[in-house]
PDB file of C-alpha atoms in Angstrom:
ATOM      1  CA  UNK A  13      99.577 120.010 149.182  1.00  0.00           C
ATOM      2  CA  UNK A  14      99.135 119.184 145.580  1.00  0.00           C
ATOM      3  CA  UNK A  15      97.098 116.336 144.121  1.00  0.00           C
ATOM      4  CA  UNK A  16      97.923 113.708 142.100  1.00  0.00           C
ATOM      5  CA  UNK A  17      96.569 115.363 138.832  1.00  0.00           C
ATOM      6  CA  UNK A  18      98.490 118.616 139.905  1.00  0.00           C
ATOM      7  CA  UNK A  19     102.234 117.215 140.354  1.00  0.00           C
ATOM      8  CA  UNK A  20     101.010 115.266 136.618  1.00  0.00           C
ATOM      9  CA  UNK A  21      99.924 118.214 134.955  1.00  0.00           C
ATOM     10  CA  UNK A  22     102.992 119.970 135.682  1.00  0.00           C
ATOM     11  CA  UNK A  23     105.642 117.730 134.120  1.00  0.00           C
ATOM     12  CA  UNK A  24     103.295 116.159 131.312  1.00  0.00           C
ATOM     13  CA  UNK A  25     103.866 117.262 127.991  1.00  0.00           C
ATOM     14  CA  UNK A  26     101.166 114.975 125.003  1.00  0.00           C
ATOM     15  CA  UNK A  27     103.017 116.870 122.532  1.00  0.00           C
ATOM     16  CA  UNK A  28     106.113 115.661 123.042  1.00  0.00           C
ATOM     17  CA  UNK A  29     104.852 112.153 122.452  1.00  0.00           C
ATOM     18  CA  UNK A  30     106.537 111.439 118.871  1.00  0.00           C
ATOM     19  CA  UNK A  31     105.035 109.014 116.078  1.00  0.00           C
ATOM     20  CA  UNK A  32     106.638 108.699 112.823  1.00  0.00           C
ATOM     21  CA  UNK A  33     104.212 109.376 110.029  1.00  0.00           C
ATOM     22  CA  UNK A  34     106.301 109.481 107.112  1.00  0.00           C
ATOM     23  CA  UNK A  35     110.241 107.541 106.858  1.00  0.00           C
ATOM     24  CA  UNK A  36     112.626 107.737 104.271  1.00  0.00           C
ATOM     25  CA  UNK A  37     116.720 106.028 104.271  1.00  0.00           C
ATOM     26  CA  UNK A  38     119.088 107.188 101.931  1.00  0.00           C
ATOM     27  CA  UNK A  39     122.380 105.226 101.172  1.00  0.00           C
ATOM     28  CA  UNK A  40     126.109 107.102 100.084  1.00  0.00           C
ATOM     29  CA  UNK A  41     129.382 105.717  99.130  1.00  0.00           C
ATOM     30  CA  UNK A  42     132.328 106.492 101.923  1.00  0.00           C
ATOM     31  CA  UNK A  43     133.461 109.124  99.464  1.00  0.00           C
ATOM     32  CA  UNK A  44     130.052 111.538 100.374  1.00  0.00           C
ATOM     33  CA  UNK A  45     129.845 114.166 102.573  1.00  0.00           C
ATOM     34  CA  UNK A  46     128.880 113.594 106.170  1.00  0.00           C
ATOM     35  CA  UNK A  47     125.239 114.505 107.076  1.00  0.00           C
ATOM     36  CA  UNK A  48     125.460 117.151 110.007  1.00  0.00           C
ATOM     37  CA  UNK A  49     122.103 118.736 109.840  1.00  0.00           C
ATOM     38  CA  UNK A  50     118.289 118.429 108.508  1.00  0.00           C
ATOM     39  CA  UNK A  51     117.025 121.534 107.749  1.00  0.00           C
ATOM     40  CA  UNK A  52     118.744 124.891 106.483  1.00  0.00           C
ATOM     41  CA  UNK A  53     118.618 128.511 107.425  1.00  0.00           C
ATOM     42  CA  UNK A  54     114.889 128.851 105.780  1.00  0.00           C
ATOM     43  CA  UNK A  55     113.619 126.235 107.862  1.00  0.00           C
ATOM     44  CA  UNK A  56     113.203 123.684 105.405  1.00  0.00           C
ATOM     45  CA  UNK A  57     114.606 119.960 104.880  1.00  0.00           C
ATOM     46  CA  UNK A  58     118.292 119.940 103.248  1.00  0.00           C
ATOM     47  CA  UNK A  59     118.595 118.669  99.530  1.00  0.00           C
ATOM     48  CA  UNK A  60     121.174 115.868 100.573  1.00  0.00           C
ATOM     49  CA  UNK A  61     124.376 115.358  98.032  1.00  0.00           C
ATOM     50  CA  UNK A  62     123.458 113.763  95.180  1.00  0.00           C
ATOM     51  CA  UNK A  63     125.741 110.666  96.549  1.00  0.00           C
ATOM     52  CA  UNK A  64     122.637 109.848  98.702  1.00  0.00           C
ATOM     53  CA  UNK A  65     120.359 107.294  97.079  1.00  0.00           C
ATOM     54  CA  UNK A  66     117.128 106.226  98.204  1.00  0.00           C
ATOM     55  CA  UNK A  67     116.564 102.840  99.276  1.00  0.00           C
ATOM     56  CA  UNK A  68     112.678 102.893  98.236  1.00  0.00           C
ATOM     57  CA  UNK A  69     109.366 102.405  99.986  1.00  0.00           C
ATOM     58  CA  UNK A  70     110.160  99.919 103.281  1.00  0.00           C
ATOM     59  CA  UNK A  71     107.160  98.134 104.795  1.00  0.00           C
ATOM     60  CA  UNK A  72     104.268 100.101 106.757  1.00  0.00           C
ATOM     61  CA  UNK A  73     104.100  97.692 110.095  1.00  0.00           C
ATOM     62  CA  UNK A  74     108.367  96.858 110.230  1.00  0.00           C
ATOM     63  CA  UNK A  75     109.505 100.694 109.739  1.00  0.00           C
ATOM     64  CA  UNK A  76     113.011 101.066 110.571  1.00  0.00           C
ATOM     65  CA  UNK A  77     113.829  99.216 113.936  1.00  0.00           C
ATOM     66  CA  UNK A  78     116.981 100.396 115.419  1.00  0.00           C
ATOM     67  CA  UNK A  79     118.849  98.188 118.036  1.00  0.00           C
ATOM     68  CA  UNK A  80     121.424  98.484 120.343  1.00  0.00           C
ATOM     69  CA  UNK A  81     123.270  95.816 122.957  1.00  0.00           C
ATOM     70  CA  UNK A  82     125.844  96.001 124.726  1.00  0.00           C
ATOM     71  CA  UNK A  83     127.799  93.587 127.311  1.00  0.00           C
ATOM     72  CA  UNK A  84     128.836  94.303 130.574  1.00  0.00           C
ATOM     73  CA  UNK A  85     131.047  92.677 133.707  1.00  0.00           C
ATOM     74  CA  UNK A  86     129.780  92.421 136.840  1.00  0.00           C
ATOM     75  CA  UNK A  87     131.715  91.979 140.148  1.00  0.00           C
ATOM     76  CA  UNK A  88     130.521  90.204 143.035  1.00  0.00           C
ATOM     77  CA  UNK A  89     131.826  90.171 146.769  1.00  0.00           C
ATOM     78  CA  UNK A  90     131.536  87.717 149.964  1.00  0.00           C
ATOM     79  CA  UNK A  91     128.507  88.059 151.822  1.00  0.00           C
ATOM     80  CA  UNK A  92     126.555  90.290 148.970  1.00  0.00           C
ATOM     81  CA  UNK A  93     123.498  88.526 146.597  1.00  0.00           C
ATOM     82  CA  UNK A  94     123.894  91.793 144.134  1.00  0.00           C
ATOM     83  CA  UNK A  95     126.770  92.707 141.954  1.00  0.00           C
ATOM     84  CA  UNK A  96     128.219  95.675 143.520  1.00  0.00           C
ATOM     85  CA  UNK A  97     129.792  96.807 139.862  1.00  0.00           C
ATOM     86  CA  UNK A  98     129.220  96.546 136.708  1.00  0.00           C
ATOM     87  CA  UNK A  99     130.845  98.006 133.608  1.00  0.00           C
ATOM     88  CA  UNK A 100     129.398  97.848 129.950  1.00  0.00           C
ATOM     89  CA  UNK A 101     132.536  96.126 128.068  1.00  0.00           C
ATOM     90  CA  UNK A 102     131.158  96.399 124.349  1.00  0.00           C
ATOM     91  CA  UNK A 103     128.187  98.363 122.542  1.00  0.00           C
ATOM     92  CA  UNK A 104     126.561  97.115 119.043  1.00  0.00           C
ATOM     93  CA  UNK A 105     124.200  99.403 117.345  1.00  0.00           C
ATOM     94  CA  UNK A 106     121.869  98.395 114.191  1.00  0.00           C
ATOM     95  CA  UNK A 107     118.983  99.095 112.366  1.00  0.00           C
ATOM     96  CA  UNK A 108     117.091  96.983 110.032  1.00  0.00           C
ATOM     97  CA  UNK A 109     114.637  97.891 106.929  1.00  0.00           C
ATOM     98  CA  UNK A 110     112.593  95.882 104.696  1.00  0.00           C
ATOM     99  CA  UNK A 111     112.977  97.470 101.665  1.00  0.00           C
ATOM    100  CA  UNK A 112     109.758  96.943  99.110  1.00  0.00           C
ATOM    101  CA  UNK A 113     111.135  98.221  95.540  1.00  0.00           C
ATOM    102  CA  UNK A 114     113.328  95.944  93.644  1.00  0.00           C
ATOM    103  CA  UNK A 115     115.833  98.707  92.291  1.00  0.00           C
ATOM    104  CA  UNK A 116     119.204  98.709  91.422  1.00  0.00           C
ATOM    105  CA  UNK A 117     120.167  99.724  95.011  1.00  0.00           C
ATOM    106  CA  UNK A 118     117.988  96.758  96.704  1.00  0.00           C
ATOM    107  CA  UNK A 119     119.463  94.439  94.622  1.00  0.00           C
ATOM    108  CA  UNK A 120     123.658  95.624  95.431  1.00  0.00           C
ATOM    109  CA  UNK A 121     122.297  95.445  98.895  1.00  0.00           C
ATOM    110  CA  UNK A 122     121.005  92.278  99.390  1.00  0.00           C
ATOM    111  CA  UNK A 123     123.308  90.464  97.000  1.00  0.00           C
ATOM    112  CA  UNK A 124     126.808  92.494  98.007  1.00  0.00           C
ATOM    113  CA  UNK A 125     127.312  93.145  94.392  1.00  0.00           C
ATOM    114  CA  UNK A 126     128.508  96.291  92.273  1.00  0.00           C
ATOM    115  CA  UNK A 127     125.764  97.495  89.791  1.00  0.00           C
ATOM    116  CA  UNK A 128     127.282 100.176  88.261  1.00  0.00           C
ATOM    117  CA  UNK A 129     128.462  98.683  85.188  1.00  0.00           C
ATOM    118  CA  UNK A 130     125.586  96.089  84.233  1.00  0.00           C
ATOM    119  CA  UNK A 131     123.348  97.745  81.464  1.00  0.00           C
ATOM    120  CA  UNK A 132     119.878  96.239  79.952  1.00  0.00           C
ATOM    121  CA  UNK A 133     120.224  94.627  76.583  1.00  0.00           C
ATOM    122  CA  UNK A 134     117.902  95.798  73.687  1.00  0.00           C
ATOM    123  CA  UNK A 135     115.860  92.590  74.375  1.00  0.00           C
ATOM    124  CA  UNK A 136     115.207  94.160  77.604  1.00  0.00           C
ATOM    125  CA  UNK A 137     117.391  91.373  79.387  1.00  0.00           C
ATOM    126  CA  UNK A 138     119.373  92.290  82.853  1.00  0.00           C
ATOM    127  CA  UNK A 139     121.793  89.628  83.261  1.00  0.00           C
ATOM    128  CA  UNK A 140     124.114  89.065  86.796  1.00  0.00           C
ATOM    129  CA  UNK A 141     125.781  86.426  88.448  1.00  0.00           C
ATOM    130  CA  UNK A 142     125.498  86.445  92.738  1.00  0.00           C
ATOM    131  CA  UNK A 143     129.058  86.384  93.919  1.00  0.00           C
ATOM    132  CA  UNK A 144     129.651  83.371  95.821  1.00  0.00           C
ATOM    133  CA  UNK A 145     131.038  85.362  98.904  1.00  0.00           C
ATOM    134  CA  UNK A 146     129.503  88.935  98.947  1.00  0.00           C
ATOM    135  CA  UNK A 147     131.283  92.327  98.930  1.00  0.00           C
ATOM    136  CA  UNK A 148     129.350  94.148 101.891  1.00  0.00           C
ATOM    137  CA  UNK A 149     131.116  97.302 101.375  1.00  0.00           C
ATOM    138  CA  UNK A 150     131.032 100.118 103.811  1.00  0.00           C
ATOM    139  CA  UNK A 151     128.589 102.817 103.307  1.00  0.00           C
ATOM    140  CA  UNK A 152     127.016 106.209 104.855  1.00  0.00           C
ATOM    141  CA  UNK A 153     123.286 105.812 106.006  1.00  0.00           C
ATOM    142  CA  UNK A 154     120.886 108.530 106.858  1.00  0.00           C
ATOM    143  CA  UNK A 155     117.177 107.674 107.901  1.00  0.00           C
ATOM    144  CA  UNK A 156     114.766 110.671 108.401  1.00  0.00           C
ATOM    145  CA  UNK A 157     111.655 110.638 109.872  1.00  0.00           C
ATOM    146  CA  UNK A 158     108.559 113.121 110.141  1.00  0.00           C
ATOM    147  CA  UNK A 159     105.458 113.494 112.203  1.00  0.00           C
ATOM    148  CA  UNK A 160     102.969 116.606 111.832  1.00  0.00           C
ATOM    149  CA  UNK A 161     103.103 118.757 108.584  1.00  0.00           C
ATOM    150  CA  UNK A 162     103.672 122.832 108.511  1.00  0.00           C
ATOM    151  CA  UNK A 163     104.631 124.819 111.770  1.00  0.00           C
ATOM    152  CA  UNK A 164     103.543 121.265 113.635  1.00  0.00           C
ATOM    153  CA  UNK A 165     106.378 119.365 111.326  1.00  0.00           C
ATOM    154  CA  UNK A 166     108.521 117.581 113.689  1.00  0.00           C
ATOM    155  CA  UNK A 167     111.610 115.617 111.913  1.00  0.00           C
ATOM    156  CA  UNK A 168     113.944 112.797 113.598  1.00  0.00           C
ATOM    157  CA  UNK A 169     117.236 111.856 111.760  1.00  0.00           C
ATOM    158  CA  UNK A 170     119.697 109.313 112.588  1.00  0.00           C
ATOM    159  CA  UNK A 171     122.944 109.589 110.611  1.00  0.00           C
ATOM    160  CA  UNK A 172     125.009 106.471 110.606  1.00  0.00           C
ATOM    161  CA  UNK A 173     128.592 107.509 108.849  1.00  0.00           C
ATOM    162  CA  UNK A 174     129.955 103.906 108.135  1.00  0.00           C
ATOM    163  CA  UNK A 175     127.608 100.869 108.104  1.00  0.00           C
ATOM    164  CA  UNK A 176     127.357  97.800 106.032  1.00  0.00           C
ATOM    165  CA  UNK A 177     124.699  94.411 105.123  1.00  0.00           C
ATOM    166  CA  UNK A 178     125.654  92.068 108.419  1.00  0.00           C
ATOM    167  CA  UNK A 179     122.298  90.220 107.499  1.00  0.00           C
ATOM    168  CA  UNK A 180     119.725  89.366 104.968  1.00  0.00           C
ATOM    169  CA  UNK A 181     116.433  87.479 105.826  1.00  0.00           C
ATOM    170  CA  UNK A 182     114.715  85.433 103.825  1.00  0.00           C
ATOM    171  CA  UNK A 183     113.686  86.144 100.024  1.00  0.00           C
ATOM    172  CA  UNK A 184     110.189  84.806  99.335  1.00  0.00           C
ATOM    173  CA  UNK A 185     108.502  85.167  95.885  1.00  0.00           C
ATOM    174  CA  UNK A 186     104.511  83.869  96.605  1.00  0.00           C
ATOM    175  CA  UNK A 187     101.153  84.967  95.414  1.00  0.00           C
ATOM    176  CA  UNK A 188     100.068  86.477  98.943  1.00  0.00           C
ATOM    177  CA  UNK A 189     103.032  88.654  99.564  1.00  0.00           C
ATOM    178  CA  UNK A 190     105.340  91.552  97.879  1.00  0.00           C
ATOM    179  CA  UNK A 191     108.775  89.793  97.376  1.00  0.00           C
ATOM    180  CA  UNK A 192     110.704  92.448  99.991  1.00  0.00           C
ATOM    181  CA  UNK A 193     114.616  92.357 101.183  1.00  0.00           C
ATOM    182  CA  UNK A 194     114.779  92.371 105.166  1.00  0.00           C
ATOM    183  CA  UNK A 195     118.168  93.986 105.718  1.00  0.00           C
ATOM    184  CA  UNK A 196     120.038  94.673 108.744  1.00  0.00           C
ATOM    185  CA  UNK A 197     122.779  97.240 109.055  1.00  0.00           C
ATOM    186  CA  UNK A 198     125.599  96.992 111.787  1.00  0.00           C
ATOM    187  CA  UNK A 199     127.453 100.770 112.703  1.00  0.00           C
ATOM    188  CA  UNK A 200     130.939 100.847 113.055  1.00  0.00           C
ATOM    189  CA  UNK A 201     132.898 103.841 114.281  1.00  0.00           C
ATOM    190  CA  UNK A 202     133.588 106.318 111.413  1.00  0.00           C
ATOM    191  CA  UNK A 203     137.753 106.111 111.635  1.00  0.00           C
ATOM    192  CA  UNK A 204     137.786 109.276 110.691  1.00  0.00           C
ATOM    193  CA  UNK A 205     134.522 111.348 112.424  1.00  0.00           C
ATOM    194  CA  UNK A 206     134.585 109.079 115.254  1.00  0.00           C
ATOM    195  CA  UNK A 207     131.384 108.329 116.105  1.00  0.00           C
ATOM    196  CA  UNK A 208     128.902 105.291 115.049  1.00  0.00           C
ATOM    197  CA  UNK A 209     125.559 107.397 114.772  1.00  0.00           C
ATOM    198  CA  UNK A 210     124.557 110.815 114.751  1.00  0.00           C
ATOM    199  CA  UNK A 211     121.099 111.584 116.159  1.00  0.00           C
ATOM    200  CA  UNK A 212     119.174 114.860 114.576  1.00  0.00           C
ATOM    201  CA  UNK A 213     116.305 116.968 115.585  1.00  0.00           C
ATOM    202  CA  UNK A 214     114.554 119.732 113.487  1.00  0.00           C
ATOM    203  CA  UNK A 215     111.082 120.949 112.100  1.00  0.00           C
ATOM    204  CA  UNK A 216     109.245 123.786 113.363  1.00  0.00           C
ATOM    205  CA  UNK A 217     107.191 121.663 115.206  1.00  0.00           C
ATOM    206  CA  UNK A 218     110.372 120.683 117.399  1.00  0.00           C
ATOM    207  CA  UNK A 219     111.669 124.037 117.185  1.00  0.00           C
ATOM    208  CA  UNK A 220     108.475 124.766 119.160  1.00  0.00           C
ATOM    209  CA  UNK A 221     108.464 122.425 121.633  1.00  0.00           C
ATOM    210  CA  UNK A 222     112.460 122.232 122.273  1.00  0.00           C
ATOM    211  CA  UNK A 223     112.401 124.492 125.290  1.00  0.00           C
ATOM    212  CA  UNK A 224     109.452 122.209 126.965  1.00  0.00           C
ATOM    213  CA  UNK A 225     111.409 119.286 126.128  1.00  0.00           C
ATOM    214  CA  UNK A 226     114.349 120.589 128.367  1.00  0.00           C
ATOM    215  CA  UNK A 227     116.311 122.249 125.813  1.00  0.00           C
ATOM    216  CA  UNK A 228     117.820 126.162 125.460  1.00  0.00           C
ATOM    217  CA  UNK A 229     117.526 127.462 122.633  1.00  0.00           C
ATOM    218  CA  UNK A 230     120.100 129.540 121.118  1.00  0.00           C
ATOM    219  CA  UNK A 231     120.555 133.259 120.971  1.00  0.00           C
ATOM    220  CA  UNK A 232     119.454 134.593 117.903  1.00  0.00           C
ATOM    221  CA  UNK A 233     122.002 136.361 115.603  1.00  0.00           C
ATOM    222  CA  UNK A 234     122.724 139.638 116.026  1.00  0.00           C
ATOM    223  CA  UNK A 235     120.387 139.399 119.197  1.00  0.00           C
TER     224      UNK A 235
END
């Protein structure tokens, strides 16, 4: 009979345990085409459309922390302690970033306002007034993160096609602290894709390791 160690050593896999190294989120207008993949034919990560904007450096301990909850119904009979069903009735996914740069992007963020038009004077003044009730418009998100480097490069992506500001924390200007904007992001179905978040996979490094994560690879052209 096999040990312990034996029946471990056959399904334990240390390099499929993932830690994101490097993390990057890019923002697009509605108008921008969906994000289906992360790297291209060579191997290497996609240019994205120029629609995508980066958000900026986020902080090093928060990262990108991506939620989901979801309610459920339970139903009970005579002479049972446990439920004997339960259905989930609802699912609400979100991440959340604390984004460090104070860019134009940051700013329309955290303050729901439109940008696009307000200019720097030739004093070197940038003037805006907050709206009183913010315009959280609907956006594309895609947030991509690495671990390793070279054949070892293993990328995550999560693609959210329609997501907008549902919260800002605090904004604190001090002496001990950068002045940062916490924001969170609810996902909504895409009306038109269908789907709240698209999760993506690439790198050689996961290329690699697919098949020992329990995934077939497929055939290759012409093969």
């Amino acid at each position: 009979m096999p040990t312990m160690q034996e029946l471990k050593a056959q399904g334990d896999n240390a390099d499929l345990i993932r830690k994101v190294q490097n993390v990057a989120i890019w923002l697009a207008p509605m108008t921008a085409e969906p994000i289906d993949k992360l790297v291209g034919a060579d191997g290497q990560l996609t240019q994205f459309p120029d629609e995508y904007r980066p958000l900026g450096m986020i902080t090093k301990d928060d990262g990108i922390t991506f939620t989901s909850e979801s309610d459920s119904e339970t139903v009970e009979a005579h002479g049972y302690i446990a439920p004997v069903r339960e259905d989930e009735t609802s699912m609400e996914r979100s991440f959340a970033v604390n984004a460090l740069e104070t860019n134009r992007l940051t700013l329309e963020q955290a303050h729901g306002i439109d940008l696009s038009t307000v200019t720097v004077d030739n004093n070197g003044n940038l003037v805006f007034e907050e709206p009183e009730l913010p315009i959280r418009n609907f956006a594309r998100a895609i947030a991509v993160g690495s671990d390793g480097a070279g054949t070892g490069e293993y990328l995550l992506g999560r693609f959210y096609p329609y997501v907008k500001v549902t919260a800002l924390d605090d904004i604190v200007w001090s002496m001990s602290d950068p002045t940062s904007y916490n924001l969170t992001y609810k996902a909504f179905p895409d009306p038109i894709l269908g789907f709240s978040v698209r999760h993506l996979f690439a790198g050689a490094g996961f290329k690699a390791s697919a098949e020992r994560a329990g995934f077939s690879l497929e055939a290759p052209v012409g093969g």
